[in-house]
Amino acid sequence: AQKVTQAQTEISVVEKEDVTLDCVYETRDTTYYLFWYKQPPSGELVFLIRRNSFDEQNEISGRYSWNFQKSTSSFNFTITASQVVDSAVYFCALSEVGGTASKLTFGTGTRLQVTL
Amino acid sequence: EPEVTQTPSHQVTQMGQEVILRCVPISNHLYFYWYRQILGQKVEFLVSFYNNEISEKSEIFDDQFSVERPDGSNFTLKIRSTKLEDSAMYFCASRHRGGTDTQYFGPGTRLTVL
C-alpha cells in the first residue's frame, strides 16, 4: 500500500525566511508520480508540481524548489524568502502509474504560517 | 484557463437526507474523481470513474454513495442517507489521460450534516 508522511504538522516562520517542508513516501511501485498541492485558507487545492519517479533532477520555479531523492524516498519542498501569501496547508501526494484509477494518496499536510 | 467547477459551494442538510454534489470537469478530461477532506484532516480518495464506470473505490465509498455522469458534462456524487460523519469538504478532480497526467481539483463543496 502507498503511504505519504509529512511529519511537520505546523511551521511558523517570519517573512523572508527560507522554509523546507518534508515529505517521505512509501510505495512498492517502481514507477510513480509525486505531487505537491497548496491549500490556502479559502480551501481549494492548487496544484504546484508533479515529479516522475525516473526524474530525480531538482526543480526550481521562482521562489519554490523541490528536492527529490529516491534513495531516501523523500520529496522535499523549499520556499525561499517566504511571504505572507505563502501561508497555507501544503500537501504532498503520491500516485501510481498505469491502470485507470491512479488515485492520489495524500499526506496529512503541513500548515505553514508566515508572519511579518 | 479551463477549470473544474463544483456546486453548491456549501450544502447544509439534515441527517438521513439525500444530497447530490455536482461537478463539471474540464471538458476534454476523461478520468474523474471524488475525494473527501474532514475538517483539519488529510484529503482521502473516495472513487475514480472512467469510461462510464467506477474504476476504483475506497472502503469509505460504501453503499450509501454513488456516482454518475448523467450527461456529457456533469459528474455527480450522491449520498443516499447522510450521517453526521459525512460532514466534510468534498473535492471533485479530473484528469485528461492515464496515469501520466495531473489531477486538477475543483474548489470543493462543504457538506454540513446536522
Short mmCIF file of C-alpha atoms in Angstrom, two decimals:
data_model
loop_
_atom_site.label_atom_id
_atom_site.label_comp_id
_atom_site.label_asym_id
_atom_site.label_seq_id
_atom_site.Cartn_x
_atom_site.Cartn_y
_atom_site.Cartn_z
CA ALA A 1 0.00 0.00 0.00
CA GLN A 2 1.13 3.52 -0.64
CA LYS A 3 1.80 5.93 2.17
CA VAL A 4 2.88 9.55 2.42
CA THR A 5 4.25 11.02 5.63
CA GLN A 6 4.54 14.71 6.39
CA ALA A 7 5.98 14.75 9.87
CA GLN A 8 5.79 18.53 10.30
CA THR A 9 2.27 19.39 11.37
CA GLU A 10 2.80 23.12 11.60
CA ILE A 11 5.66 25.51 10.84
CA SER A 12 5.83 29.21 11.67
CA VAL A 13 8.36 31.50 10.04
CA VAL A 14 8.91 35.20 9.71
CA GLU A 15 8.63 36.71 6.27
CA LYS A 16 11.76 36.41 4.14
CA GLU A 17 12.92 33.28 5.93
CA ASP A 18 13.51 30.12 3.91
CA VAL A 19 11.45 27.10 4.87
CA THR A 20 11.56 23.43 3.88
CA LEU A 21 8.57 21.13 4.04
CA ASP A 22 9.41 17.46 4.32
CA CYS A 23 7.71 14.58 2.57
CA VAL A 24 8.58 10.90 2.83
CA TYR A 25 6.73 8.27 0.86
CA GLU A 26 6.36 4.51 0.65
CA THR A 27 5.38 2.54 -2.40
CA ARG A 28 6.09 -0.84 -3.95
CA ASP A 29 5.69 0.57 -7.44
CA THR A 30 8.81 1.24 -9.45
CA THR A 31 7.03 3.90 -11.45
CA TYR A 32 5.03 6.57 -9.71
CA TYR A 33 4.37 10.27 -9.53
CA LEU A 34 4.82 12.67 -6.67
CA PHE A 35 2.90 15.90 -6.26
CA TRP A 36 2.67 18.97 -4.08
CA TYR A 37 -0.61 20.80 -3.65
CA LYS A 38 -1.28 24.02 -1.78
CA GLN A 39 -4.49 24.62 0.16
CA PRO A 40 -4.86 28.31 1.03
CA PRO A 41 -7.34 29.46 3.70
CA SER A 42 -10.03 29.69 1.02
CA GLY A 43 -9.94 25.88 0.85
CA GLU A 44 -9.24 24.95 -2.75
CA LEU A 45 -6.42 22.61 -3.74
CA VAL A 46 -3.89 24.22 -6.02
CA PHE A 47 -1.50 22.05 -7.99
CA LEU A 48 2.15 23.07 -7.61
CA ILE A 49 4.32 20.37 -9.11
CA ARG A 50 4.41 16.79 -10.44
CA ARG A 51 7.50 14.63 -10.48
CA ASN A 52 8.10 11.33 -12.27
CA SER A 53 9.93 8.65 -10.29
CA PHE A 54 12.50 8.36 -13.06
CA ASP A 55 13.40 12.01 -12.96
CA GLU A 56 15.47 12.90 -9.93
CA GLN A 57 16.50 16.30 -11.16
CA ASN A 58 15.71 19.01 -8.70
CA GLU A 59 13.37 21.69 -9.93
CA ILE A 60 13.16 25.39 -9.26
CA SER A 61 10.24 27.63 -10.05
CA GLY A 62 10.70 31.15 -8.82
CA ARG A 63 10.90 31.02 -5.03
CA TYR A 64 9.87 27.36 -4.96
CA SER A 65 12.24 24.43 -5.31
CA TRP A 66 11.85 20.70 -4.92
CA ASN A 67 14.40 18.11 -3.93
CA PHE A 68 13.55 14.55 -4.97
CA GLN A 69 15.78 11.80 -3.54
CA LYS A 70 14.74 8.30 -4.44
CA SER A 71 17.40 6.78 -2.17
CA THR A 72 15.67 8.21 0.89
CA SER A 73 12.12 8.20 -0.59
CA SER A 74 11.82 11.90 0.02
CA PHE A 75 10.38 14.77 -1.96
CA ASN A 76 11.00 17.96 -0.04
CA PHE A 77 9.72 21.40 -0.89
CA THR A 78 11.58 24.61 -0.13
CA ILE A 79 10.18 28.11 -0.24
CA THR A 80 12.88 30.76 -0.43
CA ALA A 81 12.25 34.22 1.03
CA SER A 82 8.80 33.28 2.28
CA GLN A 83 5.92 35.73 2.03
CA VAL A 84 2.67 36.10 3.94
CA VAL A 85 0.79 34.86 0.86
CA ASP A 86 2.59 31.54 1.22
CA SER A 87 0.58 30.85 4.38
CA ALA A 88 -1.41 27.70 3.61
CA VAL A 89 -1.54 23.98 4.19
CA TYR A 90 0.76 22.09 1.85
CA PHE A 91 0.05 18.51 0.88
CA CYS A 92 2.43 16.02 -0.63
CA ALA A 93 0.78 13.24 -2.64
CA LEU A 94 1.72 10.05 -4.49
CA SER A 95 0.05 8.25 -7.35
CA GLU A 96 0.73 5.02 -9.16
CA VAL A 97 1.18 4.98 -12.91
CA GLY A 98 -0.84 2.69 -15.06
CA GLY A 99 -4.33 1.36 -14.59
CA THR A 100 -7.37 3.53 -14.86
CA ALA A 101 -7.53 4.78 -11.30
CA SER A 102 -4.19 6.39 -10.46
CA LYS A 103 -5.72 7.77 -7.32
CA LEU A 104 -3.76 10.22 -5.21
CA THR A 105 -2.61 9.23 -1.74
CA PHE A 106 -2.13 12.36 0.33
CA GLY A 107 -0.03 13.09 3.36
CA THR A 108 -1.56 14.77 6.37
CA GLY A 109 -0.34 18.18 5.30
CA THR A 110 1.93 20.83 6.80
CA ARG A 111 0.39 24.11 7.87
CA LEU A 112 2.76 26.97 7.08
CA GLN A 113 2.23 30.27 8.84
CA VAL A 114 4.28 33.20 7.57
CA THR A 115 4.15 36.34 9.69
CA LEU A 116 5.50 39.82 9.23
CA GLU B 1 -7.74 28.61 -18.35
CA PRO B 2 -10.21 25.70 -18.06
CA GLU B 3 -11.07 24.64 -14.54
CA VAL B 4 -13.14 22.16 -12.60
CA THR B 5 -16.27 23.68 -11.11
CA GLN B 6 -18.42 22.39 -8.25
CA THR B 7 -21.86 23.29 -6.97
CA PRO B 8 -23.02 24.13 -4.44
CA SER B 9 -20.11 25.63 -2.54
CA HIS B 10 -21.84 24.85 0.75
CA GLN B 11 -24.65 22.40 1.45
CA VAL B 12 -26.39 22.03 4.77
CA THR B 13 -28.64 19.03 5.25
CA GLN B 14 -30.40 17.06 7.94
CA MET B 15 -29.20 13.63 8.92
CA GLY B 16 -30.88 10.96 6.82
CA GLN B 17 -31.48 13.21 3.83
CA GLU B 18 -30.11 12.56 0.38
CA VAL B 19 -27.66 15.01 -1.16
CA ILE B 20 -26.24 15.33 -4.64
CA LEU B 21 -22.97 17.14 -5.15
CA ARG B 22 -22.28 18.34 -8.65
CA CYS B 23 -19.09 18.76 -10.58
CA VAL B 24 -18.27 19.90 -14.08
CA PRO B 25 -14.84 18.50 -15.00
CA ILE B 26 -12.52 20.11 -17.53
CA SER B 27 -14.10 19.45 -20.90
CA ASN B 28 -11.53 17.20 -22.59
CA HIS B 29 -10.74 15.20 -19.47
CA LEU B 30 -11.57 11.51 -19.31
CA TYR B 31 -10.92 10.48 -15.72
CA PHE B 32 -12.95 11.76 -12.82
CA TYR B 33 -12.53 11.53 -9.07
CA TRP B 34 -14.14 12.38 -5.78
CA TYR B 35 -12.10 13.00 -2.65
CA ARG B 36 -13.15 13.93 0.86
CA GLN B 37 -11.47 16.05 3.50
CA ILE B 38 -12.86 16.02 7.02
CA LEU B 39 -12.11 19.35 8.69
CA GLY B 40 -8.46 19.63 9.64
CA GLN B 41 -7.56 16.24 8.23
CA LYS B 42 -5.97 14.91 5.08
CA VAL B 43 -7.59 14.53 1.71
CA GLU B 44 -8.90 10.99 1.17
CA PHE B 45 -9.74 9.23 -2.08
CA LEU B 46 -13.33 8.10 -2.48
CA VAL B 47 -13.83 6.93 -6.05
CA SER B 48 -12.49 7.12 -9.58
CA PHE B 49 -14.60 6.97 -12.72
CA TYR B 50 -13.61 6.27 -16.31
CA ASN B 51 -15.49 5.23 -19.42
CA ASN B 52 -18.80 5.49 -17.60
CA GLU B 53 -17.95 3.15 -14.80
CA ILE B 54 -16.21 3.11 -11.45
CA SER B 55 -12.59 2.07 -11.85
CA GLU B 56 -11.69 2.05 -8.17
CA LYS B 57 -13.33 2.91 -4.87
CA SER B 58 -12.09 3.17 -1.32
CA GLU B 59 -13.59 1.50 1.72
CA ILE B 60 -15.18 4.82 2.60
CA PHE B 61 -17.28 4.60 -0.55
CA ASP B 62 -19.94 2.23 0.74
CA ASP B 63 -23.47 1.55 -0.50
CA GLN B 64 -24.63 4.98 0.65
CA PHE B 65 -22.53 6.58 -2.06
CA SER B 66 -23.00 6.54 -5.80
CA VAL B 67 -21.57 8.44 -8.74
CA GLU B 68 -22.98 9.23 -12.11
CA ARG B 69 -22.13 11.05 -15.28
CA PRO B 70 -25.68 11.84 -16.40
CA ASP B 71 -24.67 13.80 -19.48
CA GLY B 72 -21.51 14.83 -21.28
CA SER B 73 -20.50 17.46 -18.79
CA ASN B 74 -21.66 16.75 -15.23
CA PHE B 75 -20.23 14.31 -12.73
CA THR B 76 -22.24 13.81 -9.56
CA LEU B 77 -21.75 12.26 -6.13
CA LYS B 78 -24.89 11.15 -4.33
CA ILE B 79 -25.07 10.32 -0.66
CA ARG B 80 -28.29 8.43 -0.09
CA SER B 81 -28.87 8.89 3.62
CA THR B 82 -26.42 11.32 5.16
CA LYS B 83 -24.81 10.74 8.54
CA LEU B 84 -23.17 13.25 10.86
CA GLU B 85 -19.77 11.83 9.96
CA ASP B 86 -20.33 12.66 6.28
CA SER B 87 -19.72 16.31 7.14
CA ALA B 88 -16.63 17.23 5.17
CA MET B 89 -15.29 19.09 2.18
CA TYR B 90 -15.84 17.09 -1.00
CA PHE B 91 -13.48 17.69 -3.88
CA CYS B 92 -14.01 16.68 -7.47
CA ALA B 93 -10.97 16.22 -9.69
CA SER B 94 -10.40 15.39 -13.32
CA ARG B 95 -7.53 14.21 -15.45
CA HIS B 96 -7.02 14.20 -19.16
CA ARG B 97 -5.19 11.00 -19.85
CA GLY B 98 -3.93 7.98 -17.97
CA GLY B 99 -1.55 7.74 -15.08
CA THR B 100 0.97 10.17 -16.52
CA ASP B 101 -1.26 13.17 -16.13
CA THR B 102 -2.08 15.59 -13.33
CA GLN B 103 -5.38 15.71 -11.47
CA TYR B 104 -6.92 19.15 -11.25
CA PHE B 105 -9.26 19.86 -8.39
CA GLY B 106 -12.43 21.86 -8.11
CA PRO B 107 -12.95 24.38 -5.31
CA GLY B 108 -14.86 21.86 -3.20
CA THR B 109 -18.32 21.57 -1.67
CA ARG B 110 -18.54 21.90 2.08
CA LEU B 111 -21.20 19.49 3.31
CA THR B 112 -22.61 20.03 6.78
CA VAL B 113 -24.90 17.35 8.17
CA LEU B 114 -26.98 18.41 11.19
#
